[in-house]
GROMACS .gro file of C-alpha atoms in nm:
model
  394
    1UNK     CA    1   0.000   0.000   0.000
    2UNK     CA    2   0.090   0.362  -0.075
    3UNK     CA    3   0.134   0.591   0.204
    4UNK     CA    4   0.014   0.957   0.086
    5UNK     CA    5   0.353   1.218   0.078
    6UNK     CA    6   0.223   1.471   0.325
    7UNK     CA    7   0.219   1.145   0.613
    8UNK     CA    8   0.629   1.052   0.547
    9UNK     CA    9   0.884   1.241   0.768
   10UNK     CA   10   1.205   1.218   0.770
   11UNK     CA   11   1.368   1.001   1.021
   12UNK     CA   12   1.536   1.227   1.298
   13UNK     CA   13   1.819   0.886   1.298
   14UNK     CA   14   1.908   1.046   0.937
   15UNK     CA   15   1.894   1.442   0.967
   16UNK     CA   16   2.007   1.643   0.627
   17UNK     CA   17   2.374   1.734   0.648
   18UNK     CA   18   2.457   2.036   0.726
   19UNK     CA   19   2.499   2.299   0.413
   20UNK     CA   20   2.832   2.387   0.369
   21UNK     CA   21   2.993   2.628   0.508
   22UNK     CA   22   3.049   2.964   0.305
   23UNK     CA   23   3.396   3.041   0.030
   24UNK     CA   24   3.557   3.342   0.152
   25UNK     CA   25   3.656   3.439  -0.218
   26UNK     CA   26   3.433   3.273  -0.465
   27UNK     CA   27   3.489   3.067  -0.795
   28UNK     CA   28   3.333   2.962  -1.101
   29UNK     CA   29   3.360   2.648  -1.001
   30UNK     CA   30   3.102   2.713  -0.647
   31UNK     CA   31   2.852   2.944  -0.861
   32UNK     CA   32   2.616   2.736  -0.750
   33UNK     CA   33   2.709   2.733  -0.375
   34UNK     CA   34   2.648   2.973  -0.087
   35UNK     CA   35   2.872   3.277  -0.114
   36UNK     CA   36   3.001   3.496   0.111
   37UNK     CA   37   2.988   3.917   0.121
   38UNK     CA   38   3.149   4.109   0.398
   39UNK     CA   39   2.870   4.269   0.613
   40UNK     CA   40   2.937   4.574   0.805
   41UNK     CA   41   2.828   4.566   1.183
   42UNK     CA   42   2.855   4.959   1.223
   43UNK     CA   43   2.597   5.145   1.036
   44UNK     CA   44   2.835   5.328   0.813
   45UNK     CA   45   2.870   5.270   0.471
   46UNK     CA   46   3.221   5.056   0.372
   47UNK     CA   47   3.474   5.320   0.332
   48UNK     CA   48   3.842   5.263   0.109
   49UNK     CA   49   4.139   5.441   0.312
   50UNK     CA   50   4.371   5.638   0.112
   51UNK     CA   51   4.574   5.311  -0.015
   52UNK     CA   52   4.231   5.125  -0.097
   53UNK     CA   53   4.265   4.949   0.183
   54UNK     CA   54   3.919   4.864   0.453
   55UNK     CA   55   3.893   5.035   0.734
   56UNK     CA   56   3.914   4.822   1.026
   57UNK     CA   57   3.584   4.865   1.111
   58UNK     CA   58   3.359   4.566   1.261
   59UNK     CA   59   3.312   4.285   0.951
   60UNK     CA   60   3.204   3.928   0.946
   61UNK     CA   61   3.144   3.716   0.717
   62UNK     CA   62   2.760   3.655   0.615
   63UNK     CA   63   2.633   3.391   0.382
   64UNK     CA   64   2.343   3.432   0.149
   65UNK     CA   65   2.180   3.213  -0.136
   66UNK     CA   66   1.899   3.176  -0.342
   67UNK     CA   67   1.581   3.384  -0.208
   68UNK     CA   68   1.816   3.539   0.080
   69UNK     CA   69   1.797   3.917   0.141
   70UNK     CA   70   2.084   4.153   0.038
   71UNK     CA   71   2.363   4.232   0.272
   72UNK     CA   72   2.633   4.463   0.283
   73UNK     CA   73   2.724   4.757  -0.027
   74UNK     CA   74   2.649   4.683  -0.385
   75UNK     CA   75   2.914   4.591  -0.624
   76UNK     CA   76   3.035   4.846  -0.808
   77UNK     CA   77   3.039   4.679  -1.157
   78UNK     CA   78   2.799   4.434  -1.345
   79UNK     CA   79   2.771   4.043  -1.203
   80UNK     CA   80   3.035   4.120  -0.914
   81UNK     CA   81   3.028   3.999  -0.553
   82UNK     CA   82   3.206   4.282  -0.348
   83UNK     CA   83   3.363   4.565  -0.391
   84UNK     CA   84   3.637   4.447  -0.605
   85UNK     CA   85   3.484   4.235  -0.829
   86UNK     CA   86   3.225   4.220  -1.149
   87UNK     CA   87   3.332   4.374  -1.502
   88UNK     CA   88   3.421   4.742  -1.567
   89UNK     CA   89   3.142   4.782  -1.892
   90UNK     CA   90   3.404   5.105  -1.947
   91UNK     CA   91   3.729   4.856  -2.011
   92UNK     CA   92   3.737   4.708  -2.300
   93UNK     CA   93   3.945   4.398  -2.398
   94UNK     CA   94   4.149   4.514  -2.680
   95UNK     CA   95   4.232   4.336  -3.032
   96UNK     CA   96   4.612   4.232  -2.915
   97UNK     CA   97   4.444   3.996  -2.680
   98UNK     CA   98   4.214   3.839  -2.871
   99UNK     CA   99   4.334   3.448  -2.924
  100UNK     CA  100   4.185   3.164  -3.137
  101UNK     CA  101   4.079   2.854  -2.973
  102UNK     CA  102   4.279   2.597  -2.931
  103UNK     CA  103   4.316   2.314  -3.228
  104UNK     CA  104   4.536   2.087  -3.385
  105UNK     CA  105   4.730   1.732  -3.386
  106UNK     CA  106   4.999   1.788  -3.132
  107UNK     CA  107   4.786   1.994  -2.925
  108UNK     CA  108   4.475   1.672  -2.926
  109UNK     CA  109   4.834   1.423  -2.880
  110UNK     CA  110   4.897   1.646  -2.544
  111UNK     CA  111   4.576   1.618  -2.447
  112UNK     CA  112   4.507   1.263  -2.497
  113UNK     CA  113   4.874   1.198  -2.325
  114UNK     CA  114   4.773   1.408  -2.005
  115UNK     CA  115   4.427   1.246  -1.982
  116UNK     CA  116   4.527   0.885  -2.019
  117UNK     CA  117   4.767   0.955  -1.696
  118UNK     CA  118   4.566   1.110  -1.447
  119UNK     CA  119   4.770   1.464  -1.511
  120UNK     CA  120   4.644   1.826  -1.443
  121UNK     CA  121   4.797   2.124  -1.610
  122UNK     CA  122   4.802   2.475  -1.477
  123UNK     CA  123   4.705   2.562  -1.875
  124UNK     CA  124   4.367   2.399  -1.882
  125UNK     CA  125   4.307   2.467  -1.466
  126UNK     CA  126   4.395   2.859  -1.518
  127UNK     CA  127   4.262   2.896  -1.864
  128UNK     CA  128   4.538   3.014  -1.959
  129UNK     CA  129   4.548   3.211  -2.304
  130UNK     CA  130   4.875   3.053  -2.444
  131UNK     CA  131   4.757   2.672  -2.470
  132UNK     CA  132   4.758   2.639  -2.814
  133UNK     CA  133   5.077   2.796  -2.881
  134UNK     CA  134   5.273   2.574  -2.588
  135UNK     CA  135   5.082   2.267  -2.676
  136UNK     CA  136   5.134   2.245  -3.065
  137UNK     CA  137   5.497   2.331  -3.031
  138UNK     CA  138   5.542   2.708  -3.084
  139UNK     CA  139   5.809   2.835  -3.305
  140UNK     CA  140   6.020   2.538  -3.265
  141UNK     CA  141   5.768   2.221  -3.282
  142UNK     CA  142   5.807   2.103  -2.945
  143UNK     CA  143   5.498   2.053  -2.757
  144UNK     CA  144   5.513   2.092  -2.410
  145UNK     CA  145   5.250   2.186  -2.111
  146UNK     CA  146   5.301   2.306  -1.772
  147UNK     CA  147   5.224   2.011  -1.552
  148UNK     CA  148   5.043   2.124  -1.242
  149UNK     CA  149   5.104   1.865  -0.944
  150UNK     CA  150   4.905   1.797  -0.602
  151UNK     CA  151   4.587   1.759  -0.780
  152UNK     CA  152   4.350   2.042  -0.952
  153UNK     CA  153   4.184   2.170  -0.608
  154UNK     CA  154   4.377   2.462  -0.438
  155UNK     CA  155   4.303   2.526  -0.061
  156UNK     CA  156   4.314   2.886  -0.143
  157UNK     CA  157   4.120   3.132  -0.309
  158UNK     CA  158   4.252   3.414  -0.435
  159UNK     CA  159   3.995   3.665  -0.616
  160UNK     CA  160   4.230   3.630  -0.917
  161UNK     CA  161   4.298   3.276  -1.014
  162UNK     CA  162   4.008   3.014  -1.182
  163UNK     CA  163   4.150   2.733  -1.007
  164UNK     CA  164   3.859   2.553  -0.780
  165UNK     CA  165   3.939   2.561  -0.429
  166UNK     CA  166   3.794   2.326  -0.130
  167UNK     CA  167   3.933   2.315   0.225
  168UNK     CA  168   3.989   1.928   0.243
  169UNK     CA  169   4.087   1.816  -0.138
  170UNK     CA  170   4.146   1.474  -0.258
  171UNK     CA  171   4.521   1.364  -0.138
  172UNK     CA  172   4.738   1.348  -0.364
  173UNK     CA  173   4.830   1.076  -0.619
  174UNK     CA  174   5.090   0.852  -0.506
  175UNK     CA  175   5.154   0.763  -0.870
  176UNK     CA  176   5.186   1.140  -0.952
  177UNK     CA  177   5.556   1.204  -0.998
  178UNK     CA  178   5.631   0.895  -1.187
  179UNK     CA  179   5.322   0.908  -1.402
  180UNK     CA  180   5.469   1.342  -1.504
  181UNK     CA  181   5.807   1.172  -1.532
  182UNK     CA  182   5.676   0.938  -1.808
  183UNK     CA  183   5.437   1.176  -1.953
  184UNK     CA  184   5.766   1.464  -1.984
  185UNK     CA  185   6.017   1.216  -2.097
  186UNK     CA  186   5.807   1.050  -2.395
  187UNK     CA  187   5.755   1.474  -2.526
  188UNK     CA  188   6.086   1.493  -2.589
  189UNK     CA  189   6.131   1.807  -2.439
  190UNK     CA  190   6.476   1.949  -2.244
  191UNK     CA  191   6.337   2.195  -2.072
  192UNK     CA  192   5.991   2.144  -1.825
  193UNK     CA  193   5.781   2.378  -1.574
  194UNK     CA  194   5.581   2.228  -1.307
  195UNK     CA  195   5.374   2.391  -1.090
  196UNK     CA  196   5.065   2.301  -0.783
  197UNK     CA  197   4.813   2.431  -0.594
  198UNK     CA  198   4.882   2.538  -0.279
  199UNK     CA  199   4.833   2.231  -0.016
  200UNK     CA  200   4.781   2.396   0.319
  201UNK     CA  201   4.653   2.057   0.499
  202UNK     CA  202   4.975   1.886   0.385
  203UNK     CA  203   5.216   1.904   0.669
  204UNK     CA  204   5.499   2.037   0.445
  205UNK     CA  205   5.279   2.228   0.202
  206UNK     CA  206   5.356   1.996  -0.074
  207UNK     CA  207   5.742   1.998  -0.122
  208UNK     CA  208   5.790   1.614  -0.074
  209UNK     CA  209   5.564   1.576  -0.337
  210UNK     CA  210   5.777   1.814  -0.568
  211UNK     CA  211   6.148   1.692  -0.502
  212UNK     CA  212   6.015   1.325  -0.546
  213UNK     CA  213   5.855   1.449  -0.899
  214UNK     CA  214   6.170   1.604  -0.961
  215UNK     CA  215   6.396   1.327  -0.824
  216UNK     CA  216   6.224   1.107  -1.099
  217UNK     CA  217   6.220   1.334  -1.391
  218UNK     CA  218   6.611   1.359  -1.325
  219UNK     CA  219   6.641   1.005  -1.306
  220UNK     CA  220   6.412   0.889  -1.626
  221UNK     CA  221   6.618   1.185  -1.774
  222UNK     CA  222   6.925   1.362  -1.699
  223UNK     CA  223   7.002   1.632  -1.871
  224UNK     CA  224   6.641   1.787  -1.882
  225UNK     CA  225   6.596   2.149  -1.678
  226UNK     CA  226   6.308   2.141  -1.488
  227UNK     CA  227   6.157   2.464  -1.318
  228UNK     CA  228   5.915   2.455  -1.026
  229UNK     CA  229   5.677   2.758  -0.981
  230UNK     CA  230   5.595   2.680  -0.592
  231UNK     CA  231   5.344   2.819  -0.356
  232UNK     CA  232   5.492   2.999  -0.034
  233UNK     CA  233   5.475   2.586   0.166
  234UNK     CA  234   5.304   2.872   0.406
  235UNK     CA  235   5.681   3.058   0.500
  236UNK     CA  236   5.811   2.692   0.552
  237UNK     CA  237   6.191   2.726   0.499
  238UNK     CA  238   6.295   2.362   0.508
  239UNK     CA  239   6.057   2.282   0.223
  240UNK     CA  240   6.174   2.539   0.064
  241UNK     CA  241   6.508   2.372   0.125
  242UNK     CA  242   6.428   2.072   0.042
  243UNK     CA  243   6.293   2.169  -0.309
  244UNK     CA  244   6.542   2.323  -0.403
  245UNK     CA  245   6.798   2.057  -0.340
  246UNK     CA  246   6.598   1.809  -0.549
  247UNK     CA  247   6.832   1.886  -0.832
  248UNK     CA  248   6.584   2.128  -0.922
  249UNK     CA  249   6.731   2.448  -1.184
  250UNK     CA  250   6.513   2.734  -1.162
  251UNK     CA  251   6.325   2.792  -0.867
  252UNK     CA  252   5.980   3.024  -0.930
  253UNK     CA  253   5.731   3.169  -0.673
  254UNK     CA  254   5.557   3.480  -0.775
  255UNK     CA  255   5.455   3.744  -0.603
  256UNK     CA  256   5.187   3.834  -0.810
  257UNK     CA  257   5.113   4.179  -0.756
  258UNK     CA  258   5.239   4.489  -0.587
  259UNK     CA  259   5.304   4.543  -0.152
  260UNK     CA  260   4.907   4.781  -0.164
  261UNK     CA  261   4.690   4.504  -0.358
  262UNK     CA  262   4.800   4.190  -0.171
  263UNK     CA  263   4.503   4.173   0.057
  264UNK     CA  264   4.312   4.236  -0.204
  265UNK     CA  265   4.430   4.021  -0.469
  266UNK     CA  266   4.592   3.752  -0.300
  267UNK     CA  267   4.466   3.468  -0.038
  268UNK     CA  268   4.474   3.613   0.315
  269UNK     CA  269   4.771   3.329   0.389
  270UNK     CA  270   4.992   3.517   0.129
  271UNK     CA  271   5.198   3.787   0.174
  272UNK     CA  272   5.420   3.967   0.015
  273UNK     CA  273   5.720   3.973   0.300
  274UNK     CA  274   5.616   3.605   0.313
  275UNK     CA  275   5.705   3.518  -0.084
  276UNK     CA  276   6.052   3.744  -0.047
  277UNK     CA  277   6.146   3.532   0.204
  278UNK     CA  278   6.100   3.242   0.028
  279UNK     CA  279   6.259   3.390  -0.301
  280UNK     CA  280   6.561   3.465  -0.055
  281UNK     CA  281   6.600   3.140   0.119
  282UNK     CA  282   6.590   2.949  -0.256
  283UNK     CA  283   6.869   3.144  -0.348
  284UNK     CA  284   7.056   3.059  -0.002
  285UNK     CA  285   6.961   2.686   0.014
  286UNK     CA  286   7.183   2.612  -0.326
  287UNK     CA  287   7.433   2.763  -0.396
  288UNK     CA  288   7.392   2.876  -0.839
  289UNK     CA  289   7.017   2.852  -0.784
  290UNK     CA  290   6.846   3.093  -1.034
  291UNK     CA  291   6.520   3.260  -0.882
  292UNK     CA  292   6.226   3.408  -1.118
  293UNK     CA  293   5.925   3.566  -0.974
  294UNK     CA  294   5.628   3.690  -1.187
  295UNK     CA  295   5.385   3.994  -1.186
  296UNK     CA  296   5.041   4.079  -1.318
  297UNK     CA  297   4.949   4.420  -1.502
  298UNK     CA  298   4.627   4.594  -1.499
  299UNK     CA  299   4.487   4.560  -1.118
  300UNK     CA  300   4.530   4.949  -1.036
  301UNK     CA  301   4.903   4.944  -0.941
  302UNK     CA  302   5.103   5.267  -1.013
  303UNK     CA  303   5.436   5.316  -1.201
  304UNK     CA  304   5.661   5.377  -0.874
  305UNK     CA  305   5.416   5.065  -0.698
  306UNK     CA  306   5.588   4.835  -0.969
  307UNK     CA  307   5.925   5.026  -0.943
  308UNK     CA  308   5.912   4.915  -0.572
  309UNK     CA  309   5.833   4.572  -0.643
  310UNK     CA  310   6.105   4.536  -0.890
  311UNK     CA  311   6.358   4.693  -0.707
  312UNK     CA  312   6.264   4.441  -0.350
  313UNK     CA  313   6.281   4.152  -0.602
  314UNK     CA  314   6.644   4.233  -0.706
  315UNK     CA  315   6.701   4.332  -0.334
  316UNK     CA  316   6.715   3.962  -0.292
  317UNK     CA  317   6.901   3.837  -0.622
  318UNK     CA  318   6.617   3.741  -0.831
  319UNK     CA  319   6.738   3.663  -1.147
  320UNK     CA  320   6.432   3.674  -1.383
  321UNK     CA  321   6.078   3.847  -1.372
  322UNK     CA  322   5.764   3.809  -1.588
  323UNK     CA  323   5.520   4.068  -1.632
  324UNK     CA  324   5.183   4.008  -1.799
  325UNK     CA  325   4.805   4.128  -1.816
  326UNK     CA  326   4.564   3.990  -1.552
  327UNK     CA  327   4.264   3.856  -1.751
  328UNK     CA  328   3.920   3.823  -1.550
  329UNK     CA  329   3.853   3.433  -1.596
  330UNK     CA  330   3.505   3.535  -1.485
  331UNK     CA  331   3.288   3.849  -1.334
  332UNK     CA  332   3.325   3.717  -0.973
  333UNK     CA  333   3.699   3.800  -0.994
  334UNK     CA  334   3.911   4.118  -0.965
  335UNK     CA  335   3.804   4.307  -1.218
  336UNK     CA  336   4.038   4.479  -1.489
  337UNK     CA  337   4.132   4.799  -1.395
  338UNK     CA  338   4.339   4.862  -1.709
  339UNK     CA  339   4.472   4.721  -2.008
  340UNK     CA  340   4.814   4.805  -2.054
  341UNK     CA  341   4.955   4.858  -2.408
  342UNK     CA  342   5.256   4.662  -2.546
  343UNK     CA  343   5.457   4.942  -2.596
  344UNK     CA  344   5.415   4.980  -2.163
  345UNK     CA  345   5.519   4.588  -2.184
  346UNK     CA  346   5.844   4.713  -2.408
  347UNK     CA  347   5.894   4.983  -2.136
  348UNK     CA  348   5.889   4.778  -1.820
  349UNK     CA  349   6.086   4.496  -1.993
  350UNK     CA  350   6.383   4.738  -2.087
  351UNK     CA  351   6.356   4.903  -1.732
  352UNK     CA  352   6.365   4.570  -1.530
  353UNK     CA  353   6.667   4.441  -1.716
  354UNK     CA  354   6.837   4.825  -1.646
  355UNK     CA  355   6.832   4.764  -1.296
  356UNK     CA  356   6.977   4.434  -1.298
  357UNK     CA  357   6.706   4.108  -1.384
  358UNK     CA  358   6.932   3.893  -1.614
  359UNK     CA  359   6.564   3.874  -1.817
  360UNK     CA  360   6.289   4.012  -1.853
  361UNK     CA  361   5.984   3.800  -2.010
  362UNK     CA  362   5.694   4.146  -2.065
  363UNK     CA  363   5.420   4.139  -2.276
  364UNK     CA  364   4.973   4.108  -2.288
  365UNK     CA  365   5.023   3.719  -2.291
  366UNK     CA  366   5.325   3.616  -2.102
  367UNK     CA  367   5.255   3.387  -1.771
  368UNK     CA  368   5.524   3.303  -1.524
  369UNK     CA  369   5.522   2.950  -1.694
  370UNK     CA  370   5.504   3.086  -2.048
  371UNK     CA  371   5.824   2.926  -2.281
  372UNK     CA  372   5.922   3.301  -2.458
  373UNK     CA  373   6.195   3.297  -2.255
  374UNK     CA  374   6.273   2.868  -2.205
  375UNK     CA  375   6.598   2.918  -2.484
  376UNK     CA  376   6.743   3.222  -2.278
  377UNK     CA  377   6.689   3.040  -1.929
  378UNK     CA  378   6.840   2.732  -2.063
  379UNK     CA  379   7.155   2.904  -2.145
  380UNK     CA  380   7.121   3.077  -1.806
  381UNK     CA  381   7.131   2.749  -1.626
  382UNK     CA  382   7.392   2.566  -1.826
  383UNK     CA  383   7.669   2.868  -1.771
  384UNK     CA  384   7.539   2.873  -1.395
  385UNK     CA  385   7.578   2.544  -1.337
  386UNK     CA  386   7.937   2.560  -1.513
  387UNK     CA  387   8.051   2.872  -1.303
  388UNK     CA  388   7.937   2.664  -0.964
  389UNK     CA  389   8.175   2.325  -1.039
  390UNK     CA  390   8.455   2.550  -1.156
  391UNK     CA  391   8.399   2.738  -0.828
  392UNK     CA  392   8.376   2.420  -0.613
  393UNK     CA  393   8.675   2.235  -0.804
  394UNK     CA  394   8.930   2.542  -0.740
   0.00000   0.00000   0.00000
């Protein structure tokens, strides 16, 4: 017999789970999920200091959803969730931007290769706008992708990246760094970047996981140069250390943006004393280690902001820099604040090299992984290395 609907309850042995509990800096990938806004306790509006900074008035974070009453200011541009986010209907993406999808053999062999091991890249994660160049080989017909380890779930969220985030992601694949070792080795390629999410529940960040990759990469084959673009390991010094005696060449960890916009930009964890300090101790840990940081255009950061920047990068002996245009993955990111030409790109590449960078990678499309600068870097590393065992043989 049928028992009518309105007679069945649920079973208080079996309550609903709890809904999760809110993202502190949204996604495309939770779009569908509660959200949080910052809600003012006082009942003043929201107010930007002089260096666009909050003042330090009373905030919490306040969830809403579907059918939930406003809270807190409006955003100031179209689709946003804050004050920093939605799309500026007054900035327009210009032409020297504008890239064709993605096609073609070596680019579907990539693909196919990366799928068939269980491998995440930080080009398909980050949507980044160089794929099809990197993946069908460039100028020189070499294919190669930046392989993005620990997964494709970052426990971060900062309000510029379109990698998703969760608190507890999946651990990470044992079979990881042998499975990128195979995958790098059968390309063909001598020169490799590998990147990851950051991995905050990890007790070392993630750096095991790295110098093992590494470690077998080295081991499948020798003479390839392999850079790692880290996260901070949270300030961690040892696994700093540890990476970067892995027989890793170039060690990468960007900064990102300028000392004002790092709260705003960045994950609350980051900092940008924090990711000097772990540009400096790379350099210390191993002795010939070359450093590159990178830096995005276009958030609101002022000439003499990025002079700064610059100038505390080659405080501590970085060697290279990339410069490039943040691009809103979607309207509940930063929004663009600018679009900076390519003859600004020109500029800021001939200034950073005038104060000292060995190179200077600037220009609309270049990412701190991007390969305009792999032929230059591989030079870089081969007279380092050469200078280090003349030093240590004398």
């Amino acid at each position: 017999m049928m028992i009518p609907a309105q007679y069945l309850t649920k079973s208080p042995t079996n309550p609903s789970p709890p809904p999760p509990p809110p993202l502190l800096y949204p996604s495309r990938h939770h779009s569908n999920t509660r959200v949080s806004v910052i809600k003012c306790e006082s009942q003043s509006p929201l107010e930007l200091k002089p260096d666009n900074s909050l003042n330090k008035t009373n905030f919490k974070a306040t969830t809403t959803g579907a059918g939930a009453g406003a809270v807190g200011p409006p955003p100031p541009y179209p689709g946003g969730v804050g004050p920093y986010t939605g799309r500026d209907p007054n900035v327009k993406k210009p032409e020297w931007l504008r890239q064709k999808a993605p096609q073609g053999k070596k680019y579907d062999e990539v693909k196919d290769s990366l799928s068939r091991l269980n491998l995440h890249t930080v080009c398909e994660e980050a949507q980044c706008p160089n794929i099809g160049e990197c993946w069908n080989g460039g100028g020189d017909g070499v294919a190669t992708a930046t392989i993005m380890l620990l997964g494709d779930t970052c426990t971060r969220g900062c309000r510029f990246c379109a990698v998703k985030t969760s608190r507890n992601p999946p651990p990470p694949d044992p079979m990881e760094p042998y499975n990128t070792a195979k995958a790098i080795a059968s390309w063909g390629v001598d020169y490799i970047v590998l990147t990851s999410v950051d991995r905050d529940d990890l007790p070392d960040g993630g750096s095991g996981h790295f110098a093992e990759t590494v470690k077998a990469m080295k081991m499948l084959k020798p003479d390839i140069m392999v850079e790692c673009l880290t996260s901070d390991f949270r300030g961690d010094l040892d696994a700093v250390s540890a990476l970067a005696r892995s027989g890793l060449d170039v060690f990468a960890h960007n900064i990102e943006t300028v000392r004002r916009l790092q709260r705003i930009v960045r994950d609350p964890r980051a900092g940008y004393e924090q990711s000097l300090s772990v540009l400096k101790h790379a350099k210390l840990a191993k002795e010939g280690m070359i450093t590159k940081s990178s830096i995005m255009l276009g958030l609101g950061e002022t000439d003499e902001e990025l002079k700064e920047a610059m100038a505390d990068l080659r405080a501590i002996d970085v060697d290279i820099l990339t410069l490039g245009q943040y691009l809103q993955p979607t309207p509940l990111h930063l929004t663009v604040k600018e679009y900076v030409t390519p003859e600004k790109f020109t500029f800021w590449k001939e200034y950073g090299e005038s104060i000292g960078f060995q190179y200077v990678a600037s220009g609309p499309l270049v990412r701190s992984s991007y390969r305009a600068g792999e032929l230059f870097v591989k030079t870089m590393v081969r007279d380092r290395a050469r200078s280090t065992s003349s030093a240590s043989s004398t």
